[in-house]
Coordinates of C-alpha atoms in Angstrom, one line a residue:
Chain A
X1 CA -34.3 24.7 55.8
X2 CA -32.6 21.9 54.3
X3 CA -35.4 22.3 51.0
X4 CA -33.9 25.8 51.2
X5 CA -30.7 24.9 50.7
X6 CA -30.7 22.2 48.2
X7 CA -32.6 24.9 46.1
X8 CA -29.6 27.0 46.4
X9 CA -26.9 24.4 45.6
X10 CA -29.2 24.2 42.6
X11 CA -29.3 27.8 41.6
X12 CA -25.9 27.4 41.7
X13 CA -25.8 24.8 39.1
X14 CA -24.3 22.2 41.9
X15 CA -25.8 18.7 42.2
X16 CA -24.7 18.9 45.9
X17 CA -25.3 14.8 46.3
X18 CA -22.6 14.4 43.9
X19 CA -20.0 16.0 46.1
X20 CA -18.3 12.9 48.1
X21 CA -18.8 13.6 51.7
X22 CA -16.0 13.3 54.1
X23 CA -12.9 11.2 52.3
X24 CA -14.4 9.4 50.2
X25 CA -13.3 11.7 47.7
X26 CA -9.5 10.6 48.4
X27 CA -7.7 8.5 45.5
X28 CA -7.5 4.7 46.6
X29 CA -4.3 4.4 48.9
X30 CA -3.4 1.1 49.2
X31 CA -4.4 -0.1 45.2
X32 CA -3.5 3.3 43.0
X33 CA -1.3 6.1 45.2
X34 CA 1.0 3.8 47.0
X35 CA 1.8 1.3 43.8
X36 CA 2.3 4.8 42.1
X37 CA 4.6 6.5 44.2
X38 CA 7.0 3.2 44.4
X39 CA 6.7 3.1 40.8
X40 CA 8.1 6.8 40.4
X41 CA 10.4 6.9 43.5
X42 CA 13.8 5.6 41.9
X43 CA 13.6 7.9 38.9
X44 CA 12.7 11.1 41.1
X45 CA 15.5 10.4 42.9
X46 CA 17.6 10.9 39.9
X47 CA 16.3 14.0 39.4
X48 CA 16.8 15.2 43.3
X49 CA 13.1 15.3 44.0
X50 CA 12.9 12.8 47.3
X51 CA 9.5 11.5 48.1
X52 CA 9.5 10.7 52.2
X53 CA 7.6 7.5 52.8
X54 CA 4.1 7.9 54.2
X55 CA 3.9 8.9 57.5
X56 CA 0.4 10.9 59.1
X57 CA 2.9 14.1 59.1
X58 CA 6.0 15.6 57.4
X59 CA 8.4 15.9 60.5
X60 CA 11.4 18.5 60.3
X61 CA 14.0 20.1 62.0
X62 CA 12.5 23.1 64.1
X63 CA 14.0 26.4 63.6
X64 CA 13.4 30.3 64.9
X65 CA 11.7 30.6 61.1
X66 CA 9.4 28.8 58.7
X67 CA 8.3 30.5 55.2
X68 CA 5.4 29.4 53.2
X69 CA 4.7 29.6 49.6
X70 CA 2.5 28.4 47.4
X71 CA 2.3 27.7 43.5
X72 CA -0.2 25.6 41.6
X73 CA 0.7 23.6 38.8
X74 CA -1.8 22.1 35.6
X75 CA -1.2 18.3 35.7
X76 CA -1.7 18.1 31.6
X77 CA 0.4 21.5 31.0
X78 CA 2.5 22.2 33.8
X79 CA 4.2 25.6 33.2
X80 CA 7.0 25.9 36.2
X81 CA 8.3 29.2 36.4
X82 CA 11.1 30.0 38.8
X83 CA 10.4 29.9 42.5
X84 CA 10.7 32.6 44.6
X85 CA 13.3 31.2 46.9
X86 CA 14.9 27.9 46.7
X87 CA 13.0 25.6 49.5
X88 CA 13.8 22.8 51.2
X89 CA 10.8 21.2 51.0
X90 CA 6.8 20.4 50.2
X91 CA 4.2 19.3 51.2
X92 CA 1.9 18.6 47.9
X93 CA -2.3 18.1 47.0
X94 CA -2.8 16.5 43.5
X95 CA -6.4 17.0 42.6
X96 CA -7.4 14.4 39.5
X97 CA -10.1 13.4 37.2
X98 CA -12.3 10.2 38.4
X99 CA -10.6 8.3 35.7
X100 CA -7.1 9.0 36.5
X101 CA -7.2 7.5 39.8
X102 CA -7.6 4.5 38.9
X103 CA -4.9 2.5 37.9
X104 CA -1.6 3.4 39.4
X105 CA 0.0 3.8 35.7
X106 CA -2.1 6.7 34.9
X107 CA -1.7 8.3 38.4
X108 CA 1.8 8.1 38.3
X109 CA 2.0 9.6 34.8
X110 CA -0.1 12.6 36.9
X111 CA 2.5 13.3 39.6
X112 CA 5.4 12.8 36.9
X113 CA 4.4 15.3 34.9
X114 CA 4.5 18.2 37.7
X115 CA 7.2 16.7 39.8
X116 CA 10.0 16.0 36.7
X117 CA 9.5 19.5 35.9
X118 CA 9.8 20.9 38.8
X119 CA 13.3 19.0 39.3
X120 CA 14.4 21.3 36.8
X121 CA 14.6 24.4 38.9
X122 CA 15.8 22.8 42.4
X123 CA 19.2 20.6 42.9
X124 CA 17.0 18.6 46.0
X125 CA 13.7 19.1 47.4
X126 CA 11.8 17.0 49.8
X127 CA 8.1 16.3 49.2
X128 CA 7.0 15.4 53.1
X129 CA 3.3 15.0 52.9
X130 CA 1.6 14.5 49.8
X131 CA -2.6 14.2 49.6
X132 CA -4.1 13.0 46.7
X133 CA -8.0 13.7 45.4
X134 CA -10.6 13.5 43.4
X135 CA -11.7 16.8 43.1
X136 CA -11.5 18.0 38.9
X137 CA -14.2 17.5 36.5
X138 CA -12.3 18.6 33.2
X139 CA -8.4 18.0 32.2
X140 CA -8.2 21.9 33.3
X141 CA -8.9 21.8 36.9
X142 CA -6.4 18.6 36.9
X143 CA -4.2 20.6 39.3
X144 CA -1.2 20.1 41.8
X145 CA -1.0 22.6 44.9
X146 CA 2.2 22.7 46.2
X147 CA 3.3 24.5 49.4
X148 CA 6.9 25.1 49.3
X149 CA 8.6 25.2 53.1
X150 CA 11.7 26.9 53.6
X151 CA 13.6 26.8 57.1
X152 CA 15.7 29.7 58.3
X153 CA 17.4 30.7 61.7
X154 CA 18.6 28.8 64.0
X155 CA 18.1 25.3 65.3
X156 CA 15.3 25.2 68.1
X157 CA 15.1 21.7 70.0
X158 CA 11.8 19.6 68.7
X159 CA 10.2 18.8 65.4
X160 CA 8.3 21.0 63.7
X161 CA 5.2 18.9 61.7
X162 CA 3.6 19.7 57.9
X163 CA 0.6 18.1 56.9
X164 CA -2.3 18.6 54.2
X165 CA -5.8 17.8 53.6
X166 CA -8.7 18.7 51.9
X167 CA -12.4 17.4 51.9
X168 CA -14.8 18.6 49.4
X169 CA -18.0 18.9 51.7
X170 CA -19.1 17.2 55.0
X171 CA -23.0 17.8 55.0
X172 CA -25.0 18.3 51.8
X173 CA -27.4 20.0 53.9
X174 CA -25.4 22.9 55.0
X175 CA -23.9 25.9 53.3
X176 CA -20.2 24.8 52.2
X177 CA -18.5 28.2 53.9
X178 CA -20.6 28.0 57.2
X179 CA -18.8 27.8 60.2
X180 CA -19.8 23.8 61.1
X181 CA -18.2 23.0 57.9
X182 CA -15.2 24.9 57.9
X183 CA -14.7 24.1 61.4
X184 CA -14.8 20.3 60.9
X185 CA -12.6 20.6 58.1
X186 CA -10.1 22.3 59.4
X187 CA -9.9 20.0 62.4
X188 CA -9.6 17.3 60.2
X189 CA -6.8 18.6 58.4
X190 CA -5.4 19.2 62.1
X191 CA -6.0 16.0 63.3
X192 CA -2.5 13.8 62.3
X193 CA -0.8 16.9 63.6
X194 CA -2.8 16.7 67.1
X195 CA -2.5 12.8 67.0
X196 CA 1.4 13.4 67.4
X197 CA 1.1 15.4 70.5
X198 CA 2.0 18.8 67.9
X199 CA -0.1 22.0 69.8
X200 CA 2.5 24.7 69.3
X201 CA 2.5 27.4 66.9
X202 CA 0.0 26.4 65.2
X203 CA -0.4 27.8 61.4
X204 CA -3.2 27.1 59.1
X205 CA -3.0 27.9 55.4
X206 CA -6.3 27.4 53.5
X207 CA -6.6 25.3 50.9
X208 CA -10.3 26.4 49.7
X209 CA -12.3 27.4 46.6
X210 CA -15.7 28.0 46.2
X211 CA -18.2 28.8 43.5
X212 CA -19.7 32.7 44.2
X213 CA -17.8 35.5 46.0
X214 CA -20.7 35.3 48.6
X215 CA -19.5 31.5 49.6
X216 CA -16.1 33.2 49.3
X217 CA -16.5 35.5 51.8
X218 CA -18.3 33.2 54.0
X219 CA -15.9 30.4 53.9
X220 CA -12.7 33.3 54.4
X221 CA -14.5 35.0 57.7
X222 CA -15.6 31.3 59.1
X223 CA -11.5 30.6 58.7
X224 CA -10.8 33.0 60.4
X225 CA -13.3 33.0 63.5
X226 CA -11.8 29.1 63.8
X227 CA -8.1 30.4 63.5
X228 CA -9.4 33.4 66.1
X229 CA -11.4 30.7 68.7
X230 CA -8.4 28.6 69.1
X231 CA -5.4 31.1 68.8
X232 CA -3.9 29.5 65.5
X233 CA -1.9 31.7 63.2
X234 CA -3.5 32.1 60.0
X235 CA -1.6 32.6 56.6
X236 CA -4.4 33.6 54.3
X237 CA -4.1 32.4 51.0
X238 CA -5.8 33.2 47.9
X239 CA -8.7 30.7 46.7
X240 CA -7.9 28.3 43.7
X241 CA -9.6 30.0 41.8
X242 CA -11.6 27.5 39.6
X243 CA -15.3 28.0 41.1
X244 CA -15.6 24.6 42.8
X245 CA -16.2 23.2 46.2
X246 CA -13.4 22.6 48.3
X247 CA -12.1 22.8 51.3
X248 CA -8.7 22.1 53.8
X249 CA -5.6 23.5 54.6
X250 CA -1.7 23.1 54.9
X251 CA -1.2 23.3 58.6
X252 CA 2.1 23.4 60.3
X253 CA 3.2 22.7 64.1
X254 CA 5.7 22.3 66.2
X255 CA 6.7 20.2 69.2
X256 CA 9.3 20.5 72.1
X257 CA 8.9 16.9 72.6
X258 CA 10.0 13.5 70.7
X259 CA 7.6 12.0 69.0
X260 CA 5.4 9.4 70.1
X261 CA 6.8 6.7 66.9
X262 CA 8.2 3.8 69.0
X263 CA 6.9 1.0 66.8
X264 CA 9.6 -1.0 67.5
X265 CA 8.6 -0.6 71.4
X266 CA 5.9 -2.3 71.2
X267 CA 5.3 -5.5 73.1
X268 CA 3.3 -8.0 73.9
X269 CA 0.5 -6.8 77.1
X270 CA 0.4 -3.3 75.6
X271 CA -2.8 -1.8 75.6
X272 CA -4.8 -0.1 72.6
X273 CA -7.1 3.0 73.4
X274 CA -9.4 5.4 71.0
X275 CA -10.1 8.7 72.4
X276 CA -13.7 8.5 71.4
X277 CA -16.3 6.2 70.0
X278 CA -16.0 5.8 65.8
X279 CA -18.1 5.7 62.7
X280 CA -19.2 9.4 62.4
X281 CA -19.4 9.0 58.3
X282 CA -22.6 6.4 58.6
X283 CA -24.9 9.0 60.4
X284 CA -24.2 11.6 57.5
X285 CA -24.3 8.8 54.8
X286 CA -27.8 7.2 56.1
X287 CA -29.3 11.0 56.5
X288 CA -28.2 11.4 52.8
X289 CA -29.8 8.4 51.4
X290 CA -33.2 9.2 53.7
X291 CA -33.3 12.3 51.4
X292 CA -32.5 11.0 47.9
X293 CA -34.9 7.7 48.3
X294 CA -37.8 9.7 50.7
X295 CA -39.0 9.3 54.5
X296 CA -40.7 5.9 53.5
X297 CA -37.4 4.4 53.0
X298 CA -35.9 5.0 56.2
X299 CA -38.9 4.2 57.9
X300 CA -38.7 0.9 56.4
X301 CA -35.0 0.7 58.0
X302 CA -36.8 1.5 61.2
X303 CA -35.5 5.1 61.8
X304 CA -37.3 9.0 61.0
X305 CA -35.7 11.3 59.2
X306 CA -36.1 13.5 62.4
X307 CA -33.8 10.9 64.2
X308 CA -31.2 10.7 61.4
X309 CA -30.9 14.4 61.2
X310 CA -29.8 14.6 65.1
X311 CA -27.7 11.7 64.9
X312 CA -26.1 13.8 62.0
X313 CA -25.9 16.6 63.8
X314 CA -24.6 14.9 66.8
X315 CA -21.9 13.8 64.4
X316 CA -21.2 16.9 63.3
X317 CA -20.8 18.6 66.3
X318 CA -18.7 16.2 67.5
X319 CA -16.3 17.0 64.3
X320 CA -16.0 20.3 64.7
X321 CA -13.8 20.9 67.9
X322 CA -10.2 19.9 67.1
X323 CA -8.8 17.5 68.8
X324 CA -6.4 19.8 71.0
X325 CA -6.7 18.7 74.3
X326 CA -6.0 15.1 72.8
X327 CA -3.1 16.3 71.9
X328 CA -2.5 17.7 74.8
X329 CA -2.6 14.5 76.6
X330 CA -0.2 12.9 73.9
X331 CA 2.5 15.3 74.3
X332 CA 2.3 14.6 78.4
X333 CA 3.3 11.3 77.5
X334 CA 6.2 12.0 75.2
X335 CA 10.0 12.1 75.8
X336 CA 11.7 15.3 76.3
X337 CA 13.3 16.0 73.2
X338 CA 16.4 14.1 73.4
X339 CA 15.3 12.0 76.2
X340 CA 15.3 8.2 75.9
X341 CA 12.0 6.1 75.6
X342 CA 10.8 4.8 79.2
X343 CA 8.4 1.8 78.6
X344 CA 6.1 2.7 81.8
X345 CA 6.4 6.7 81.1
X346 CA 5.5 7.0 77.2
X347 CA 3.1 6.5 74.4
X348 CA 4.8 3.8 71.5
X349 CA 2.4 4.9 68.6
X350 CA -0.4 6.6 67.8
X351 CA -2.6 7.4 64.7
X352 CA -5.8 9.6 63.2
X353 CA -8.0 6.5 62.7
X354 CA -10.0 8.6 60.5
X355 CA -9.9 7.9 56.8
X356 CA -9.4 4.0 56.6
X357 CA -11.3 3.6 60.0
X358 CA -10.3 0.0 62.0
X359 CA -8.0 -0.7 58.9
X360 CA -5.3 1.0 60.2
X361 CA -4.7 -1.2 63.2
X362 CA -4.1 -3.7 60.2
X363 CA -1.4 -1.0 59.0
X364 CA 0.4 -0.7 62.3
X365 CA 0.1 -4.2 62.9
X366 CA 2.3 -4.7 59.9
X367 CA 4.5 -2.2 60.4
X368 CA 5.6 -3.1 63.6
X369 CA 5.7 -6.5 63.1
X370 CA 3.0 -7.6 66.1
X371 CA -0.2 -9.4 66.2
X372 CA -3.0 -7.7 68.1
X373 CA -6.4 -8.3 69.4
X374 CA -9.2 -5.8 69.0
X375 CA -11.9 -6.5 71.7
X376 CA -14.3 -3.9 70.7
X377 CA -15.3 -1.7 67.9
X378 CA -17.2 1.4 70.1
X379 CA -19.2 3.2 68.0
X380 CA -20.9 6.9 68.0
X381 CA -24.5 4.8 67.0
X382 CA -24.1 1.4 66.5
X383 CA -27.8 0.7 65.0
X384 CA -27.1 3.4 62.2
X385 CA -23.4 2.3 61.2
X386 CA -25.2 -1.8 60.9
X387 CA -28.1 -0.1 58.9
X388 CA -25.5 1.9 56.6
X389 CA -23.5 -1.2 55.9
X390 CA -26.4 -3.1 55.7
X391 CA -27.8 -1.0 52.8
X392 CA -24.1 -1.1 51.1
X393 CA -24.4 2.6 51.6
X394 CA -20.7 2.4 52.6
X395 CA -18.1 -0.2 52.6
X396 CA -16.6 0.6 55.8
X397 CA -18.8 2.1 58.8
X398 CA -16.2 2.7 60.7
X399 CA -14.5 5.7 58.8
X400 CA -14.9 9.0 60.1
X401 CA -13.7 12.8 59.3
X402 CA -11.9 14.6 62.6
X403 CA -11.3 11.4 63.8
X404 CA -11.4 9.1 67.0
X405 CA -7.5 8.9 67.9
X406 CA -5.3 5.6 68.9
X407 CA -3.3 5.6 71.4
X408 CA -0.5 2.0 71.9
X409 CA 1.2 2.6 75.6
X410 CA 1.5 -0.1 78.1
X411 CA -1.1 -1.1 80.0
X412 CA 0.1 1.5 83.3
X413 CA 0.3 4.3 80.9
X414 CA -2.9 3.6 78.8
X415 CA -4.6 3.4 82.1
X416 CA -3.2 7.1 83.3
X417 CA -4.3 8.2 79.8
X418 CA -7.7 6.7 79.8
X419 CA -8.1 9.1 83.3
X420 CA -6.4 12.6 81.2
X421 CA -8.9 11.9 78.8
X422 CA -12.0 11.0 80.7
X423 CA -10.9 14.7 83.1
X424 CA -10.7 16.4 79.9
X425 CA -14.9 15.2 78.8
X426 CA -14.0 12.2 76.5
X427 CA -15.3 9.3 76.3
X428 CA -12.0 7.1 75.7
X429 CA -12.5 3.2 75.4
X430 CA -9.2 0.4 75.9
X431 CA -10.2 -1.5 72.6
X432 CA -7.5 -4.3 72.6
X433 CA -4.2 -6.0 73.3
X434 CA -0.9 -6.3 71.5
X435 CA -0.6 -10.2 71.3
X436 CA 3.0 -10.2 70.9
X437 CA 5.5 -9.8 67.7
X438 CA 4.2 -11.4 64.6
X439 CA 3.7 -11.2 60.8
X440 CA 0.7 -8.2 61.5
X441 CA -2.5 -10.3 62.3
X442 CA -5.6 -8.2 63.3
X443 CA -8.1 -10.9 64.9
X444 CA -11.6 -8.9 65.3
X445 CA -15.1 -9.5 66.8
X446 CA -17.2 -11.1 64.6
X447 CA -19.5 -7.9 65.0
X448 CA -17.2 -6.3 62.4
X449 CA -19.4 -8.2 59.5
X450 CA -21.6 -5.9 60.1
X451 CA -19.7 -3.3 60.1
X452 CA -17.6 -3.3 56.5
X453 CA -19.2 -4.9 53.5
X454 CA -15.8 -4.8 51.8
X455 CA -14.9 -8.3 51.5
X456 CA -11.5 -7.1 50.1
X457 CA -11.3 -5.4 54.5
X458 CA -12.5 -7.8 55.9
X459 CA -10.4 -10.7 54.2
X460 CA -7.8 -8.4 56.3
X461 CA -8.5 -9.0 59.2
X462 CA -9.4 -12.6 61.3
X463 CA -12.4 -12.6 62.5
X464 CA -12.9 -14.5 65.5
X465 CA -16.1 -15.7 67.7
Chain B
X1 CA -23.0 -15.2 23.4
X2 CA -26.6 -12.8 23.6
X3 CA -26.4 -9.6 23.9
X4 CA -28.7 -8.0 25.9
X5 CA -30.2 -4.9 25.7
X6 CA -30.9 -2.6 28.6
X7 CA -34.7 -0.7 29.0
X8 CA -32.9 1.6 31.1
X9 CA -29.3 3.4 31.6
X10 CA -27.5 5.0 34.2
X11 CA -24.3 7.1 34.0
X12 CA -23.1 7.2 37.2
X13 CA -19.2 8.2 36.7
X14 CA -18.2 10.8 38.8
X15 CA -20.4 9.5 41.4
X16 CA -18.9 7.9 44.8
X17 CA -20.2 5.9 47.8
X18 CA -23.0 6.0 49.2
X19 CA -24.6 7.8 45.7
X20 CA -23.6 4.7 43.3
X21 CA -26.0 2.4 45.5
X22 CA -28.9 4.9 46.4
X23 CA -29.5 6.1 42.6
X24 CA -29.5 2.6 41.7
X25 CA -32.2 1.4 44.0
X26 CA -34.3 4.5 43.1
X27 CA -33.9 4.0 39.3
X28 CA -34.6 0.4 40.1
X29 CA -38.0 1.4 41.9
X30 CA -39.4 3.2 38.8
X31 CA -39.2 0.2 36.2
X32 CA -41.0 -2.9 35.8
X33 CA -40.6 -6.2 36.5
X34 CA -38.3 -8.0 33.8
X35 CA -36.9 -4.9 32.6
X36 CA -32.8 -4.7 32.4
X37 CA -30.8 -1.3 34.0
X38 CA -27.3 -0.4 32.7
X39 CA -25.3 1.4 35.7
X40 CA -21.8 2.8 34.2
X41 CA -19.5 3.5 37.1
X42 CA -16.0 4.4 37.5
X43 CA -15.9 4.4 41.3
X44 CA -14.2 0.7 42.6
X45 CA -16.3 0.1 45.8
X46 CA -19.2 0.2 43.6
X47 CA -18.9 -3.0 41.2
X48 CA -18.6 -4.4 45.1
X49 CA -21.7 -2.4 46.3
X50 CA -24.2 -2.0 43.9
X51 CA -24.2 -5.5 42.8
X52 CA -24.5 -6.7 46.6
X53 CA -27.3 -4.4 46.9
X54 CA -29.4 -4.9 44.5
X55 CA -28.9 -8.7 45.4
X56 CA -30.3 -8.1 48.7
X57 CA -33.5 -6.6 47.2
X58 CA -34.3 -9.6 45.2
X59 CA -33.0 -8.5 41.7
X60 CA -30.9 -10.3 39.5
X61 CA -27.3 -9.2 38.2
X62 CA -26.6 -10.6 34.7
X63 CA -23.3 -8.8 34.0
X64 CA -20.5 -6.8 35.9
X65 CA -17.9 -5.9 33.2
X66 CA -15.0 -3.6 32.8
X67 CA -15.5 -1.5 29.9
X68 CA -12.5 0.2 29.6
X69 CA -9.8 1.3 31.9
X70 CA -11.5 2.4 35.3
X71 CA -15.2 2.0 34.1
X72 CA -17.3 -1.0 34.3
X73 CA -20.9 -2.0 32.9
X74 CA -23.1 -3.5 35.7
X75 CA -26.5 -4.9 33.8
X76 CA -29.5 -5.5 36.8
X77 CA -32.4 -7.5 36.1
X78 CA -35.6 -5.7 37.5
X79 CA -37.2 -8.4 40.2

């Protein structure tokens, strides 16, 4: 079967193992998008073009009506005609060449050249959520997907939620459209939606290409069997159009509750809980490897291929069911829009621990200005993750696609969310405690050398005994 | 200085974790003892990774440099 497949990657003209699985295809964050954006900021400003600070979701007044539209843009000759109606604001997926994300000069020249244009034919716009990739192979499929959002009616109480993300392919070894992968995906575009308690009125908008009308087709019924299964809305849209690989969606939410961002809340005793254990990328990576290099090389790690494809598929399965029922749990523990924060009633932060893995406890460390202590780094299989870092098949074991959430309450409320969670078939873990205000230390278990072989993470962290 | 002169090269940009490590190794396993690999890369993690892992298997890195913006030049020393 997976012979089978590889041969038809093939026929397609696809090296398949050149496809990044799961977000490693993202530009870097913290050394090229972020310096970028900062570097760009005042002089969009000028121009009326706002960029919102990052935050896991664009949040926004809710109203009776939200309108979607779409338009993509050429990075290297952007042609901005008018738009159809004047929005209020976007959320945004710039899709680059390998060697413009690089250094944040380059990349900010990238999102310039769309976004100054573009200031030309609205007096303000917002760009809430912007996702950043790299997805193009030539200068021509350098291209910015915008999806304008305009709201209408009147003013319903909540927030309604934006957010964007796209992956390029989960497992080599599986048809790109099928449903496991379109599934997953989807969920993890979901995910920083469902990790702020967001489960109403749910609308995906696909954010997909593929390179035969057969994958088409596949990829557009398995969207919408997923949108079908959980009662989302689904606003089809057309594929890009350029014959590659890639998958995601703009989903939008809303919430009748406040949401759960009380960083400023939180104090020393709090508790830190995941929703599940973390590290679903190693399986997927080691599986990978097992194939390129041959059965004798894994053997030699002291695993069979047989073994590494369930622990994949484990994996797998566990990233295909979005995390609705998490958020489900979330929202329970959120204020009633309006309402005031209650210390021993509500969640103070939470966050998609996906992407960067344990290095955003580093990132809400900082933010709110605490030290914290991680006790324990539970993982979906430990023995694979060590032998993944081990080989320096990845620099951080711990990332994962349809992520494990985090969850910061105090202790009584982790502990009543630790039960929701457990009723609902998870297995959530209490991983640490918030040490009290500080300059954002993360102290660790020494374990986690063997989990990231990044020294440039680990020097991020202090690692004790 | 000496310049020295690869038996072997390997384009690898485009290429990100775990693939810059794993076609290493395998070219690695094909050449003989003594003989130097070029690996170009334009993916970060990877003058981190492929250097450390080819370390761990006993073969020698004579040069990790950048040569130009975004791409570096890692030379491996077959063991």
């Amino acid at each position: 079967m997976v012979t089978e497949i590889l041969e038809y990657y093939k026929s397609l003209g696809i090296n398949v193992f050149s496809l990044a699985c799961g977000c490693a295809v993202k530009v870097d964050l913290k050394d090229v998008v972020y310096p970028a954006l900062e570097k760009i900021k005042p002089e969009l400003e000028k121009l009326g073009i706002i960029l919102n600070p990052r935050e896991d979701a664009d949040i926004f007044e809710r109203t009776e009506e939200i309108h979607v539209f779409r338009k993509i843009y050429n990075l290297n000759t952007p042609v901005i005609d008018d738009l159809d109606f004047i929005p209020d604001r976007a959320v945004a997926v710039f899709s680059v060449e390998q060697r413009n994300a690089f250094d944040p000069e380059t990349f900010a020249q990238k999102l310039l050249s769309v976004y100054a244009k573009l200031a030309n034919k609205v007096d303000r716009l917002i760009i809430g959520k912007g996702h950043s990739i790299i997805g193009a192979k030539s200068p021509e499929q350098e291209i910015a997907v915008l999806d304008f959002i305009r709201i209408e009616g009147k003013s319903i109480e909540g927030y309604t939620l934006a957010n964007n993300c796209t992956v390029r392919i989960l497992d080599p070894t599986d048809k790109p459209g099928s449903s496991l992968q379109v599934e997953a995906i989807l969920s993890n575009s979901l995910n920083d939606l469902f990790s702020l308690g967001v489960t109403e009125n749910i609308r995906i908008c696909p954010l997909f290409d593929m390179p035969t009308n057969e994958l088409l087709n596949e990829a557009e019924n398995n969207i919408g069997n997923f949108c079908k299964k959980y009662n989302f809305n689904l606003q089809m849209t057309r594929p890009l159009g350029y014959g590659d690989i890639m998958m995601g969606a703009t989903v939008i939410g809303e919430t009748s509750k406040e949401i759960p961002a009380f960083k400023d809340k939180i104090r020393k005793g709090d508790k830190i809980l995941i929703h599940r254990p973390i590290g679903d990328l190693a399986p997927i990576n080691l599986y990978l490897a097992a194939l390129i290099h041959g059965e004798e090389y894994v053997n030699s790690l002291g695993f069979s291929l047989k073994e590494l494809e369930k622990a994949k598929n484990m994996v797998l399965n566990v990233m295909r069911k979005p995390n609705i029922q998490v958020a489900k749990v979330i929202s329970k523990y959120c204020p009633e829009f309006g309402e005031k924060f209650n210390d021993s009633e509500h969640i103070k932060e939470t966050t998609d621990i996906s992407g960067p893995g344990i290095y955003v406890f580093k990132e809400i460390a900082e933010a709110a200005n605490v030290d914290m202590r991680i006790e324990k780094i539970p993982l979906m299989n430990e023995e694979i993750v060590r032998t993944t870092v081990r080989e320096f098949l990845m620099p951080n074991g711990t990332t994962g696609t349809n992520g494990a959430i985090a969850i910061i309450a105090s202790e009584e409320v982790i502990e009543s969310i630790y039960h929701d969670l457990r009723k609902q078939g998870y297995r959530p873990e209490i991983i640490g405690t918030i040490l009290g205000k500080g300059r954002g230390r993360v102290l660790i278990p020494e374990n986690v050398r063997e989990l990231m072989s990044s020294k440039s993470l680990l020097d991020e962290f202090e690692v004790i005994n | 200085m000496k310049v020295l002169k690869p038996d072997r090269k390997l384009d690898l940009r485009g290429e990100v974790c775990p693939y810059p490590v794993i076609y290493t190794l395998k070219e690695l396993d094909k050449m003989k003892s003594g003989e130097i690999l070029e690996v170009i890369t334009d993916h970060l993690p990877a003058t981190e990774n492929v250097p450390a892992a080819v370390k761990k298997k006993g073969h020698e890195v004579l040069e990790l440099s950048k040569i130009s913006v975004g791409t570096f030049r890692i030379l491996v020393k077959k063991r």
